[in-house]
């Protein structure tokens, strides 16, 4: 490439934006524009309602500036609670990944194992957490361990169910091809069934990522109110008792953002793992 060509490639003041840059800008506006617009409309509606209907009762619905001020003034308190909830949710989520995927692999080995154990997995998902909370406290103590158990109980079923679905959805022709070449069960699992199940597995992980945060906060609601030093669920309880609604809203926003970030990180890892070969990730990158 000549020096003249190199000079021409450098953008000059007032030079028009290249078509490729325009396409990127359009894609960014197309993807980010609608959620940003909805967020602005939501904040505007919240502000209008809090300034009119609840003008004399801002202890029920504080205005957005009051919530922002409460978040800034109590940043260390919210950060502490967010970290505790985060560690509980991550630990419960990690346990759900290990035990959920292990259970799915075991049950996928034979229909007899699936018929024997799958109903109890469904039962674990449908049992009311409030009903079993006293038993959880009795077994694991009135501490963060019980919160982790509840986060695990809420997060494990989507991982187990979606992993089983993915392992059972391997193409029959490909299975016959592997068996025709006398591939053993381990090779069939590692080269065919598990890679083919990854889209379903990541679908379950996305669901469970947010549910683990919900489970941690619900656990703190149920059994974490023994002292103010706790996660976001505990701090919400104390803010509600003191009618500190602006602080309560700030803590709820922190919990929402925590769950959202959790979901986005898992989604990013999933797209990173699938984008070179699976249609869903290819469409997401397009």
PDB file of N, CA, C and O in Angstrom, residues 251-279:
ATOM      1  N   UNK A 251     -32.525   0.349  47.380  1.00  0.00           N
ATOM      2  CA  UNK A 251     -32.080  -1.033  47.582  1.00  0.00           C
ATOM      3  C   UNK A 251     -32.756  -1.983  46.594  1.00  0.00           C
ATOM      4  O   UNK A 251     -32.124  -2.939  46.113  1.00  0.00           O
ATOM      5  N   UNK A 252     -34.015  -1.730  46.285  1.00  0.00           N
ATOM      6  CA  UNK A 252     -34.699  -2.549  45.282  1.00  0.00           C
ATOM      7  C   UNK A 252     -34.051  -2.361  43.907  1.00  0.00           C
ATOM      8  O   UNK A 252     -33.867  -3.325  43.152  1.00  0.00           O
ATOM      9  N   UNK A 253     -33.677  -1.133  43.565  1.00  0.00           N
ATOM     10  CA  UNK A 253     -32.992  -0.872  42.299  1.00  0.00           C
ATOM     11  C   UNK A 253     -31.647  -1.597  42.261  1.00  0.00           C
ATOM     12  O   UNK A 253     -31.266  -2.188  41.240  1.00  0.00           O
ATOM     13  N   UNK A 254     -30.921  -1.578  43.392  1.00  0.00           N
ATOM     14  CA  UNK A 254     -29.641  -2.289  43.455  1.00  0.00           C
ATOM     15  C   UNK A 254     -29.833  -3.788  43.244  1.00  0.00           C
ATOM     16  O   UNK A 254     -29.058  -4.433  42.519  1.00  0.00           O
ATOM     17  N   UNK A 255     -30.880  -4.356  43.852  1.00  0.00           N
ATOM     18  CA  UNK A 255     -31.164  -5.781  43.671  1.00  0.00           C
ATOM     19  C   UNK A 255     -31.536  -6.086  42.228  1.00  0.00           C
ATOM     20  O   UNK A 255     -31.114  -7.111  41.663  1.00  0.00           O
ATOM     21  N   UNK A 256     -32.313  -5.195  41.609  1.00  0.00           N
ATOM     22  CA  UNK A 256     -32.701  -5.384  40.211  1.00  0.00           C
ATOM     23  C   UNK A 256     -31.487  -5.341  39.291  1.00  0.00           C
ATOM     24  O   UNK A 256     -31.339  -6.175  38.391  1.00  0.00           O
ATOM     25  N   UNK A 257     -30.610  -4.373  39.519  1.00  0.00           N
ATOM     26  CA  UNK A 257     -29.405  -4.267  38.701  1.00  0.00           C
ATOM     27  C   UNK A 257     -28.495  -5.474  38.897  1.00  0.00           C
ATOM     28  O   UNK A 257     -27.853  -5.935  37.945  1.00  0.00           O
ATOM     29  N   UNK A 258     -28.444  -5.992  40.125  1.00  0.00           N
ATOM     30  CA  UNK A 258     -27.626  -7.178  40.383  1.00  0.00           C
ATOM     31  C   UNK A 258     -28.123  -8.365  39.569  1.00  0.00           C
ATOM     32  O   UNK A 258     -27.340  -9.076  38.922  1.00  0.00           O
ATOM     33  N   UNK A 259     -29.435  -8.595  39.585  1.00  0.00           N
ATOM     34  CA  UNK A 259     -29.999  -9.681  38.792  1.00  0.00           C
ATOM     35  C   UNK A 259     -29.799  -9.467  37.308  1.00  0.00           C
ATOM     36  O   UNK A 259     -29.512 -10.414  36.562  1.00  0.00           O
ATOM     37  N   UNK A 260     -29.926  -8.220  36.856  1.00  0.00           N
ATOM     38  CA  UNK A 260     -29.744  -7.915  35.430  1.00  0.00           C
ATOM     39  C   UNK A 260     -28.303  -8.165  34.997  1.00  0.00           C
ATOM     40  O   UNK A 260     -28.053  -8.767  33.944  1.00  0.00           O
ATOM     41  N   UNK A 261     -27.346  -7.714  35.803  1.00  0.00           N
ATOM     42  CA  UNK A 261     -25.933  -7.927  35.476  1.00  0.00           C
ATOM     43  C   UNK A 261     -25.617  -9.418  35.460  1.00  0.00           C
ATOM     44  O   UNK A 261     -24.890  -9.912  34.579  1.00  0.00           O
ATOM     45  N   UNK A 262     -26.156 -10.140  36.425  1.00  0.00           N
ATOM     46  CA  UNK A 262     -25.973 -11.594  36.489  1.00  0.00           C
ATOM     47  C   UNK A 262     -26.455 -12.241  35.191  1.00  0.00           C
ATOM     48  O   UNK A 262     -25.765 -13.075  34.592  1.00  0.00           O
ATOM     49  N   UNK A 263     -27.646 -11.862  34.759  1.00  0.00           N
ATOM     50  CA  UNK A 263     -28.224 -12.412  33.531  1.00  0.00           C
ATOM     51  C   UNK A 263     -27.377 -12.056  32.317  1.00  0.00           C
ATOM     52  O   UNK A 263     -27.115 -12.899  31.444  1.00  0.00           O
ATOM     53  N   UNK A 264     -26.925 -10.803  32.228  1.00  0.00           N
ATOM     54  CA  UNK A 264     -26.165 -10.363  31.067  1.00  0.00           C
ATOM     55  C   UNK A 264     -24.806 -11.045  30.982  1.00  0.00           C
ATOM     56  O   UNK A 264     -24.334 -11.360  29.883  1.00  0.00           O
ATOM     57  N   UNK A 265     -24.156 -11.272  32.136  1.00  0.00           N
ATOM     58  CA  UNK A 265     -22.857 -11.954  32.125  1.00  0.00           C
ATOM     59  C   UNK A 265     -23.010 -13.377  31.607  1.00  0.00           C
ATOM     60  O   UNK A 265     -22.231 -13.840  30.760  1.00  0.00           O
ATOM     61  N   UNK A 266     -24.036 -14.087  32.095  1.00  0.00           N
ATOM     62  CA  UNK A 266     -24.269 -15.459  31.623  1.00  0.00           C
ATOM     63  C   UNK A 266     -24.629 -15.458  30.141  1.00  0.00           C
ATOM     64  O   UNK A 266     -24.170 -16.320  29.373  1.00  0.00           O
ATOM     65  N   UNK A 267     -25.434 -14.494  29.704  1.00  0.00           N
ATOM     66  CA  UNK A 267     -25.799 -14.407  28.286  1.00  0.00           C
ATOM     67  C   UNK A 267     -24.566 -14.134  27.432  1.00  0.00           C
ATOM     68  O   UNK A 267     -24.416 -14.709  26.341  1.00  0.00           O
ATOM     69  N   UNK A 268     -23.678 -13.268  27.905  1.00  0.00           N
ATOM     70  CA  UNK A 268     -22.456 -12.956  27.162  1.00  0.00           C
ATOM     71  C   UNK A 268     -21.568 -14.196  27.027  1.00  0.00           C
ATOM     72  O   UNK A 268     -21.031 -14.473  25.954  1.00  0.00           O
ATOM     73  N   UNK A 269     -21.429 -14.949  28.126  1.00  0.00           N
ATOM     74  CA  UNK A 269     -20.635 -16.179  28.072  1.00  0.00           C
ATOM     75  C   UNK A 269     -21.269 -17.178  27.101  1.00  0.00           C
ATOM     76  O   UNK A 269     -20.571 -17.845  26.333  1.00  0.00           O
ATOM     77  N   UNK A 270     -22.602 -17.271  27.136  1.00  0.00           N
ATOM     78  CA  UNK A 270     -23.292 -18.175  26.228  1.00  0.00           C
ATOM     79  C   UNK A 270     -23.080 -17.792  24.770  1.00  0.00           C
ATOM     80  O   UNK A 270     -22.784 -18.644  23.924  1.00  0.00           O
ATOM     81  N   UNK A 271     -23.227 -16.508  24.443  1.00  0.00           N
ATOM     82  CA  UNK A 271     -23.014 -16.059  23.067  1.00  0.00           C
ATOM     83  C   UNK A 271     -21.565 -16.255  22.637  1.00  0.00           C
ATOM     84  O   UNK A 271     -21.287 -16.592  21.479  1.00  0.00           O
ATOM     85  N   UNK A 272     -20.637 -16.057  23.572  1.00  0.00           N
ATOM     86  CA  UNK A 272     -19.225 -16.259  23.271  1.00  0.00           C
ATOM     87  C   UNK A 272     -18.944 -17.721  22.943  1.00  0.00           C
ATOM     88  O   UNK A 272     -18.129 -18.034  22.073  1.00  0.00           O
ATOM     89  N   UNK A 273     -19.636 -18.629  23.618  1.00  0.00           N
ATOM     90  CA  UNK A 273     -19.416 -20.057  23.406  1.00  0.00           C
ATOM     91  C   UNK A 273     -20.099 -20.572  22.143  1.00  0.00           C
ATOM     92  O   UNK A 273     -19.639 -21.553  21.549  1.00  0.00           O
ATOM     93  N   UNK A 274     -21.194 -19.907  21.736  1.00  0.00           N
ATOM     94  CA  UNK A 274     -22.001 -20.439  20.635  1.00  0.00           C
ATOM     95  C   UNK A 274     -21.877 -19.670  19.329  1.00  0.00           C
ATOM     96  O   UNK A 274     -22.340 -20.149  18.299  1.00  0.00           O
ATOM     97  N   UNK A 275     -21.258 -18.494  19.376  1.00  0.00           N
ATOM     98  CA  UNK A 275     -21.354 -17.600  18.215  1.00  0.00           C
ATOM     99  C   UNK A 275     -20.653 -18.127  16.980  1.00  0.00           C
ATOM    100  O   UNK A 275     -20.946 -17.676  15.864  1.00  0.00           O
ATOM    101  N   UNK A 276     -19.715 -19.058  17.131  1.00  0.00           N
ATOM    102  CA  UNK A 276     -18.989 -19.548  15.962  1.00  0.00           C
ATOM    103  C   UNK A 276     -19.720 -20.664  15.225  1.00  0.00           C
ATOM    104  O   UNK A 276     -19.314 -21.046  14.120  1.00  0.00           O
ATOM    105  N   UNK A 277     -20.829 -21.178  15.822  1.00  0.00           N
ATOM    106  CA  UNK A 277     -21.458 -22.317  15.157  1.00  0.00           C
ATOM    107  C   UNK A 277     -22.954 -22.410  15.314  1.00  0.00           C
ATOM    108  O   UNK A 277     -23.618 -23.044  14.499  1.00  0.00           O
ATOM    109  N   UNK A 278     -23.554 -21.770  16.338  1.00  0.00           N
ATOM    110  CA  UNK A 278     -24.996 -21.968  16.535  1.00  0.00           C
ATOM    111  C   UNK A 278     -25.781 -20.780  15.999  1.00  0.00           C
ATOM    112  O   UNK A 278     -25.367 -19.613  16.124  1.00  0.00           O
ATOM    113  N   UNK A 279     -26.940 -21.068  15.440  1.00  0.00           N
ATOM    114  CA  UNK A 279     -27.737 -20.066  14.749  1.00  0.00           C
ATOM    115  C   UNK A 279     -28.201 -18.949  15.666  1.00  0.00           C
ATOM    116  O   UNK A 279     -28.225 -17.789  15.277  1.00  0.00           O
TER     117      UNK A 279
END
